Amino acid sequence: MISATLKRSISALKQRFADVIPETRERLARLRKEHGNKVLGPITIEQVIGGMRGIKGLMTETSKLDAFKGIKFRGLTLPECQVRLPSAKREPLPEAMFYLLITGEVPSNSDCDILVREIAERSETIPEHTVRIVNSLPQHMHPMNQLSIGVLSLQTESKFVRAYNAGVKKENYWEYVLEDSLDLIARIPRIAAMIYRNTYKDRRLGPTDPSLDLSANFSKMMGFENEHFWELMRLYLTIHCDHEGGNVSAHATHLVGSALSDPYLAYSAGLNGLAGPLHGLANQECLKFLLKLQEKTGQNPTEEVVEKFVKEILASGQVIPGYGHAVLRVTDPRFVCQMEFAKRVMPKDPLCKLVATLYKVVPRVLKEAGKAANPYPNVDAHSGALLVYFGMREFDFYTVLFGVSRAIGVSAGLVWSRALGLPIERPNSLTMANIEEYVSKSTLA
Ligand SMILES: CC(=O)SCCNC(=O)CCNC(=O)[C@H](O)C(C)(C)COP(=O)(O)OP(=O)(O)OC[C@H]1O[C@@H](n2cnc3c(N)ncnc32)[C@H](O)[C@@H]1OP(=O)(O)O
Ligand SMILES: O=C([O-])CC(=O)C(=O)O
């Protein structure tokens, strides 16, 4: 049951967002009217075949990725967010990040507190059937599949679906998508914690404490009482939340949402994409890789020994997980801030030191091999080592943590898509014969 005070604060958050909608709608209408027929760039056949790499084909308000500077959330770099967003201790609160992504403004401490309380209260509202469904899933089912099913089962609660069926006006869709998004962000940690306890522990969920923030509460439900772990979770959930619109999980969520599927349907699809080893699942692959390296070469291998191992992996035709990126051409700032966390909190940890040794070796080896467009580490190269330090060794759970975080960014994206009335996504596709025909005509001309 949501208290009267909270109801007032929810409408305050909605009001702040509602205030910025009209001017943003006007900007968009002007852009379309005055510049709608301008060309943003050419499209090559290589790009059509090669996963649309580099094509400017989506509009996403929440964040923008620069190949050389990394992600900017509403114009703020990650280090700027670490300094400017409200925190519980030192690391930014993911709730504050949601506020920033939605409104484009850094929340004051009191606005952030209100959102923290609101999300804490909503976290208790998981329907009974979701609890039953998640508890009935087999222990050997991958935790990401369990999460996707859990999120899908929440769809019965969608306020957007009820409003749509009642005939609410298109210009007001965003209100209900925002409601669903807040519910989703609040509920997903509890579902993730259930999956963790069911799959690896005693099936009993740790206590919830509505006086705590989302990250601390989530950690406690999973059974982690160490406050350094809570800080890690705050950092983790903030840095993984959004990476502009073209990555697989964000794009899948946006695509499904563009059919006016509600946030639960849309994000369940996003999670299925996040579960792929070239995307979010790479973080579990990274830890497997680190443990294999440690098993083979001992706790503190030299750079030469590590180099030999890395070359063997490449020679066997496998990728080095946690390295490379479709857009970034430098070390991922999300990797850097995790490395800084490790230096501060666990400077002597052997696994984190191994991550640092790999960082010295892998870029050199990948450059020599000459295939990868980006030889530097991405976000996934570090996260597992930090989690193991605090006792979370169950690496096939790691992408679930990523999924809890990504819900924040992609649902903010859905709210904006509906506020701006963006249409159903439907690009053209070509057959190979179409492309050949085009080529032969353009060669003749
Ligand atoms: C949160 C995230 O999603 S971050 C990414 C997480 N994924 C990983 O860390 C998995 C390892 N990395 C990769 O597989 C890739 O670098 C990706 C998927 C991230 C990017 O893919 P692309 O944009 O296609 O990379 P790129 O253009 O550099 O690929 C060119 C070649 O280099 C290879 N390559 C790229 N990265 C690596 C790597 N880490 N190890 C070995 N080879 C690599 C590719 O497999 C490809 O080989 P191919 O031509 O034989 O198919
Ligand atoms: O941007 C990408 O393609 C992958 C990535 O790092 C993310 O989604 O966080």
Coordinates of N, CA, C and O in Angstrom, one line a residue, residues 244-300:
E244 N 23.7 4.1 -24.5 CA 22.9 4.6 -25.7 C 21.9 3.5 -26.2 O 21.7 2.5 -25.6
G245 N 21.4 3.8 -27.4 CA 20.3 2.9 -27.8 C 20.6 1.7 -28.7 O 19.7 0.9 -28.9
G246 N 21.8 1.6 -29.2 CA 22.0 0.6 -30.2 C 22.5 -0.7 -29.7 O 22.6 -1.7 -30.4
N247 N 22.9 -0.8 -28.4 CA 23.3 -2.1 -27.9 C 22.2 -3.1 -27.9 O 21.0 -2.7 -27.9
V248 N 22.5 -4.4 -27.9 CA 21.4 -5.4 -28.1 C 20.3 -5.3 -27.1 O 19.1 -5.3 -27.5
S249 N 20.6 -5.1 -25.8 CA 19.5 -5.1 -24.8 C 18.6 -3.9 -24.9 O 17.4 -3.9 -24.8
A250 N 19.3 -2.7 -25.2 CA 18.5 -1.5 -25.3 C 17.7 -1.5 -26.6 O 16.5 -1.1 -26.6
H251 N 18.3 -1.9 -27.6 CA 17.6 -1.9 -28.9 C 16.5 -2.9 -28.9 O 15.4 -2.5 -29.4
A252 N 16.7 -4.1 -28.4 CA 15.6 -5.0 -28.3 C 14.4 -4.5 -27.5 O 13.2 -4.6 -27.9
T253 N 14.7 -3.9 -26.4 CA 13.7 -3.3 -25.5 C 12.9 -2.2 -26.3 O 11.7 -2.1 -26.3
H254 N 13.7 -1.3 -27.0 CA 13.1 -0.2 -27.7 C 12.2 -0.8 -28.8 O 11.1 -0.3 -29.1
L255 N 12.7 -1.7 -29.6 CA 12.0 -2.3 -30.7 C 10.7 -2.9 -30.3 O 9.6 -2.6 -30.8
V256 N 10.7 -3.7 -29.2 CA 9.5 -4.4 -28.8 C 8.5 -3.3 -28.2 O 7.3 -3.4 -28.5
G257 N 9.1 -2.4 -27.5 CA 8.2 -1.3 -26.9 C 7.6 -0.4 -28.0 O 6.5 0.1 -27.9
S258 N 8.3 -0.4 -29.2 CA 7.7 0.4 -30.3 C 6.4 -0.1 -30.9 O 5.6 0.6 -31.5
A259 N 6.1 -1.4 -30.6 CA 4.9 -2.0 -31.0 C 3.8 -1.7 -29.9 O 2.7 -2.3 -29.9
L260 N 4.1 -0.9 -29.0 CA 3.3 -0.5 -27.8 C 3.1 -1.7 -26.8 O 2.2 -1.8 -26.1
S261 N 4.1 -2.7 -27.0 CA 4.1 -3.7 -25.9 C 4.6 -3.0 -24.6 O 5.4 -2.1 -24.7
D262 N 4.0 -3.4 -23.5 CA 4.3 -2.7 -22.2 C 5.8 -3.0 -21.8 O 6.4 -3.8 -22.3
P263 N 6.2 -2.2 -20.8 CA 7.6 -2.4 -20.3 C 8.0 -3.8 -19.9 O 9.2 -4.2 -20.0
Y264 N 7.1 -4.6 -19.4 CA 7.4 -5.9 -18.9 C 7.7 -6.8 -20.2 O 8.7 -7.5 -20.2
L265 N 6.9 -6.7 -21.2 CA 7.1 -7.5 -22.4 C 8.4 -7.0 -23.1 O 9.2 -7.8 -23.5
A266 N 8.5 -5.7 -23.1 CA 9.7 -5.1 -23.8 C 11.0 -5.5 -23.1 O 12.0 -5.9 -23.7
Y267 N 11.0 -5.4 -21.8 CA 12.3 -5.7 -21.1 C 12.6 -7.2 -21.0 O 13.8 -7.5 -21.0
S268 N 11.6 -8.0 -21.0 CA 11.9 -9.4 -21.0 C 12.6 -9.7 -22.3 O 13.6 -10.5 -22.3
A269 N 12.2 -9.1 -23.4 CA 13.0 -9.3 -24.7 C 14.4 -8.8 -24.6 O 15.3 -9.4 -25.0
G270 N 14.5 -7.6 -23.9 CA 15.8 -7.0 -23.8 C 16.7 -7.9 -23.0 O 17.9 -8.1 -23.3
L271 N 16.2 -8.6 -21.9 CA 17.0 -9.5 -21.1 C 17.4 -10.7 -21.9 O 18.5 -11.2 -21.7
N272 N 16.6 -11.1 -22.8 CA 17.0 -12.3 -23.6 C 18.2 -12.0 -24.5 O 19.0 -12.8 -24.8
G273 N 18.3 -10.7 -24.9 CA 19.5 -10.3 -25.7 C 20.7 -10.1 -24.8 O 21.8 -10.4 -25.2
L274 N 20.4 -9.6 -23.6 CA 21.5 -9.4 -22.6 C 22.2 -10.7 -22.3 O 23.3 -10.8 -21.9
A275 N 21.4 -11.8 -22.4 CA 21.9 -13.1 -22.0 C 22.8 -13.8 -23.0 O 23.3 -14.9 -22.8
G276 N 23.1 -13.1 -24.1 CA 24.0 -13.6 -25.1 C 25.5 -13.4 -24.7 O 25.8 -12.3 -24.2
P277 N 26.4 -14.3 -25.1 CA 27.8 -14.2 -24.6 C 28.6 -13.1 -25.3 O 29.6 -12.7 -24.7
L278 N 28.1 -12.5 -26.4 CA 28.8 -11.4 -27.0 C 28.4 -10.1 -26.3 O 29.0 -9.0 -26.5
H279 N 27.3 -10.2 -25.5 CA 26.8 -9.0 -24.8 C 26.9 -9.2 -23.3 O 28.0 -9.4 -22.8
G280 N 25.8 -9.2 -22.6 CA 25.9 -9.2 -21.1 C 26.5 -10.4 -20.5 O 27.2 -10.4 -19.5
L281 N 26.3 -11.6 -21.2 CA 26.8 -12.8 -20.6 C 28.3 -12.9 -20.6 O 28.9 -13.7 -19.9
A282 N 29.0 -11.9 -21.3 CA 30.5 -11.9 -21.3 C 31.0 -11.7 -19.9 O 32.1 -12.2 -19.6
N283 N 30.2 -11.2 -19.0 CA 30.8 -11.0 -17.6 C 31.0 -12.3 -16.9 O 32.0 -12.5 -16.2
Q284 N 30.1 -13.3 -17.1 CA 30.3 -14.6 -16.5 C 31.5 -15.3 -17.3 O 32.3 -16.0 -16.7
E285 N 31.5 -15.1 -18.6 CA 32.6 -15.7 -19.4 C 34.0 -15.2 -18.9 O 35.0 -15.9 -18.9
C286 N 34.0 -13.9 -18.5 CA 35.3 -13.3 -18.1 C 35.7 -14.0 -16.8 O 36.9 -14.3 -16.6
L287 N 34.8 -14.2 -15.9 CA 35.2 -14.9 -14.6 C 35.7 -16.3 -14.9 O 36.7 -16.7 -14.3
K288 N 35.0 -17.0 -15.7 CA 35.4 -18.4 -16.1 C 36.8 -18.3 -16.6 O 37.6 -19.2 -16.2
F289 N 37.1 -17.4 -17.5 CA 38.4 -17.2 -18.1 C 39.4 -16.9 -17.0 O 40.5 -17.6 -17.0
L290 N 39.1 -16.1 -16.1 CA 40.1 -15.7 -15.0 C 40.4 -17.0 -14.2 O 41.6 -17.2 -13.8
L291 N 39.4 -17.7 -13.8 CA 39.6 -18.9 -13.0 C 40.4 -19.9 -13.7 O 41.2 -20.6 -13.1
K292 N 40.1 -20.1 -15.0 CA 40.8 -21.1 -15.8 C 42.3 -20.7 -15.9 O 43.2 -21.5 -15.7
L293 N 42.5 -19.4 -16.0 CA 43.9 -18.9 -16.1 C 44.6 -19.1 -14.8 O 45.8 -19.6 -14.7
Q294 N 43.9 -18.8 -13.7 CA 44.5 -19.1 -12.3 C 44.8 -20.5 -12.1 O 45.8 -20.9 -11.5
E295 N 43.9 -21.4 -12.5 CA 44.0 -22.8 -12.3 C 45.2 -23.3 -13.0 O 46.0 -24.1 -12.5
K296 N 45.4 -22.8 -14.2 CA 46.5 -23.3 -15.1 C 47.9 -22.7 -14.7 O 48.9 -23.3 -14.8
T297 N 47.9 -21.4 -14.2 CA 49.2 -20.7 -14.1 C 49.4 -20.3 -12.7 O 50.5 -19.6 -12.4
G298 N 48.6 -20.6 -11.7 CA 48.8 -20.2 -10.3 C 48.2 -18.8 -10.0 O 47.7 -18.1 -10.9
Q299 N 48.4 -18.3 -8.8 CA 47.8 -17.0 -8.3 C 48.4 -15.8 -9.0 O 47.7 -14.8 -9.3
N300 N 49.7 -15.8 -9.1 CA 50.4 -14.5 -9.6 C 51.2 -14.8 -10.8 O 52.5 -14.6 -10.7

